[in-house]
Amino acid sequence: MNLNGTTINRLLFRAEKVYRKEEPSLKTGIHKHPTFDTWFLVTQRSTYVIGATADGYLVNLHWGNRLERLDDLNATMQDVFFSQNPPPTYATEELPVFGGLRFRDNVLKAELPDGTRELNLLFAGNANITEGYILDVDLRDGYRTELLVTLHYELDIENDIIRRSYTIRNGLDKRINLSKAFSAAWHLPTALGSDEKREILTLAGEWAAEAMVESTELRPGVTHVVQSQRGFPSHVSYPYFAIRQVPSDVNPSTEVYFGAIGWSGSWEITAHTSLFGTTRVVGGMHHQDFGWTLEPNESFTTPIFVAGFTSEGMPGARKLLPRHVRKYQQKNLETQKDSNVFHPVLYNSWEAVTFNVTAEKQLELAEIAAPLGIELFVIDDGWFGDRNNDSAGLGDWYVNEEKFPNGLKPVADRVHELGMKFGLWFESEGVNPNSDLYREHPDWVFYYEGIPRYEARSQLVLNLALPEVREYVYDRMATLIAENDIDYIKWDMNRPWGEVTMHDYDRNPREAWVLSIREGFYYIVDKLKAEFPKLWIESCASGGGRMDIGVVEKTDQVWTSDNTRPDARIMIQYGASLFLPPRVMYGWVTNSPWDEGIHIPLSFRFHVSFQGGLGIGSNIHEYTEDELEESAGWIELYKKIRPVIQNGDLDWLVQPSRMSELVAVSQTTSHDQSEAVVLGYRFNSPFSTPLNWIRLRNLDKSARYSVKVWTSSPHDVDEEYEMSGALLMHKGILLTSLNNAQFKSAVVWLKRN
């Protein structure tokens, strides 16, 4: 047989395939390379790779789409471009510290006993993998090996997310002082060229205008900073970021890198892009006025900073992060473990009575609420102390005997008899100067000696870092919960912090910023949850001032805004849904001052509140019989569809706009694609234009779905038909009832046949 070169090559290639042992595909979990000090962190759809260089620098080698093999990725330091950019400056270090020839954003800064104010942390030769999804990597200071930092990585494999933090341990014989302790640094792959554009999405806001989505192009040499210096996450910005690729003719990518900090105090995230296309994101507890002292053998662990990657654009990021938050909420809270237990439909009596709270008025409202289908009845501010307005009584957590002559128990008992749970409002971190508590303990607040104490909202902030303060707050709350069979508490917080320091404290007085959260707020919440495992807790801070992912892992739900005007609330929920699961975001049906002079139908108000947990805050005492009947009907419909709304993935088919304010459409889909709920809103129609076809997403294209549409009445189905999943996604549906309308809305329920 005459064999030419081509034939020989084919035979050799075939023989290689026959005799070469195929390497197995890389499974999910954490794997160490057999030769190099390189670790592959593999989720369902992404891979994150870190490795130690020969000099000991721990750097990121890859973050993006999933790799299939333990490729030979050996960490090396990149070449020096010129003397102004030494290698450590542009190294993708996992923990860039203040020290050495590093001139970019850093994560950790410390002052050592000899006055040195820098570190040089290198791989210590030790890394442990636990249960296949947890990795701890040790770094030691190159000159003081007794100083140990352990980086913590935890994979959420199914949601393509990494949870990061670190612990610093002082093995020296003298104290060290930390002046910065961010949680992590994240490095995006280098941009392909000068024409490649990326945008950073952040969430801005103000009180009553929370979580407004802002998009800014990342520009070389510009550092983007989002932050809160107020002692809590605040309304002005949220500890969240997303960086997305802007598609172009040569790069149609929809890759998104996104993340959030799990911390309920002051925080900061910065993102910087160099002229060479490198982008670094760092973040954690805010460094302004931060301080922490480590005595010999003490350690300090940072809050978590979670981040993930998706190639499915912002809809993918909006799905993965809320799923992750929900997963860890279920992991931590007894009340959330069962997905078949749904967040209750609540009634809050604030708008009906404000501070004019009495047992008689609460009982009257409870008798009206129960037949509507309300499942949780909540008494808001005004039930305690000398509390007839917001200038007195805060901190005196004793039932007002004039308003409740027999205490709260008879009201709670009647609420329970009516088949509802009973809830109560607290603002445990605040105190009015006009209160018995402050008169007895003026030293329990944040203050500086010799300086007038700054009041906001006629109140001061309690220093929960003091053991006696947090024990008082816990004791009063626990006593009231036990004595009155309270099922739910709303934890409010209504002013930013100031004068934050510690007195008679032999450590660093700046520790108050951290202690008041960890040893104060978190301590009380955790202790209440431990003693009352069935207690539901809502986080509130003048609306959406404290709805970070850290608080959601400790509480059941959040109040996203004091602004209950429906069209505003849609935009607020749109932004918050980037990181919060639908079920934890509560919306109320109200007739609040926000929309005086504007006629917004009751149906529209309910449909907006269908976005997550449903509540009513209106003065139902003034409802007509028709309004009560309609409310009961919408509540009944909500209960039928809430398994999808509360457990499904929320997506936005048409995003709300602050400019046009014309239309918004959301879709929530069950994980198995068997059901979906579409909510459509028409704010205005100035040009009498009909709506376009709305193409749905995430359905089973081969299945047929029954479709029901409600608009103005819960008792009448406006449309009912069947369509295939493919047609629903590729052609869509027409919501003709929203044409030429103002404040008109529709509920669409799809069920797979």
JSON list of C-alpha atoms in Angstrom, two decimals, residues 704-707 720-724 727-728 751 753:
[
{"chain": "A", "resi": 704, "resn": "ARG", "atom": "CA", "xyz": [-48.82, 24.66, 25.46]},
{"chain": "A", "resi": 705, "resn": "TYR", "atom": "CA", "xyz": [-49.88, 27.17, 28.09]},
{"chain": "A", "resi": 706, "resn": "SER", "atom": "CA", "xyz": [-53.32, 28.27, 29.21]},
{"chain": "A", "resi": 707, "resn": "VAL", "atom": "CA", "xyz": [-53.40, 32.06, 29.51]},
{"chain": "A", "resi": 720, "resn": "GLU", "atom": "CA", "xyz": [-58.61, 33.31, 28.19]},
{"chain": "A", "resi": 721, "resn": "TYR", "atom": "CA", "xyz": [-56.78, 31.33, 25.51]},
{"chain": "A", "resi": 722, "resn": "GLU", "atom": "CA", "xyz": [-54.00, 28.81, 24.81]},
{"chain": "A", "resi": 723, "resn": "MET", "atom": "CA", "xyz": [-50.64, 29.38, 23.14]},
{"chain": "A", "resi": 724, "resn": "SER", "atom": "CA", "xyz": [-47.46, 27.40, 22.68]},
{"chain": "A", "resi": 727, "resn": "LEU", "atom": "CA", "xyz": [-45.25, 31.42, 20.09]},
{"chain": "A", "resi": 728, "resn": "LEU", "atom": "CA", "xyz": [-45.43, 33.21, 23.45]},
{"chain": "A", "resi": 751, "resn": "LYS", "atom": "CA", "xyz": [-49.98, 27.54, 33.29]},
{"chain": "A", "resi": 753, "resn": "ASN", "atom": "CA", "xyz": [-51.11, 22.22, 30.16]}
]
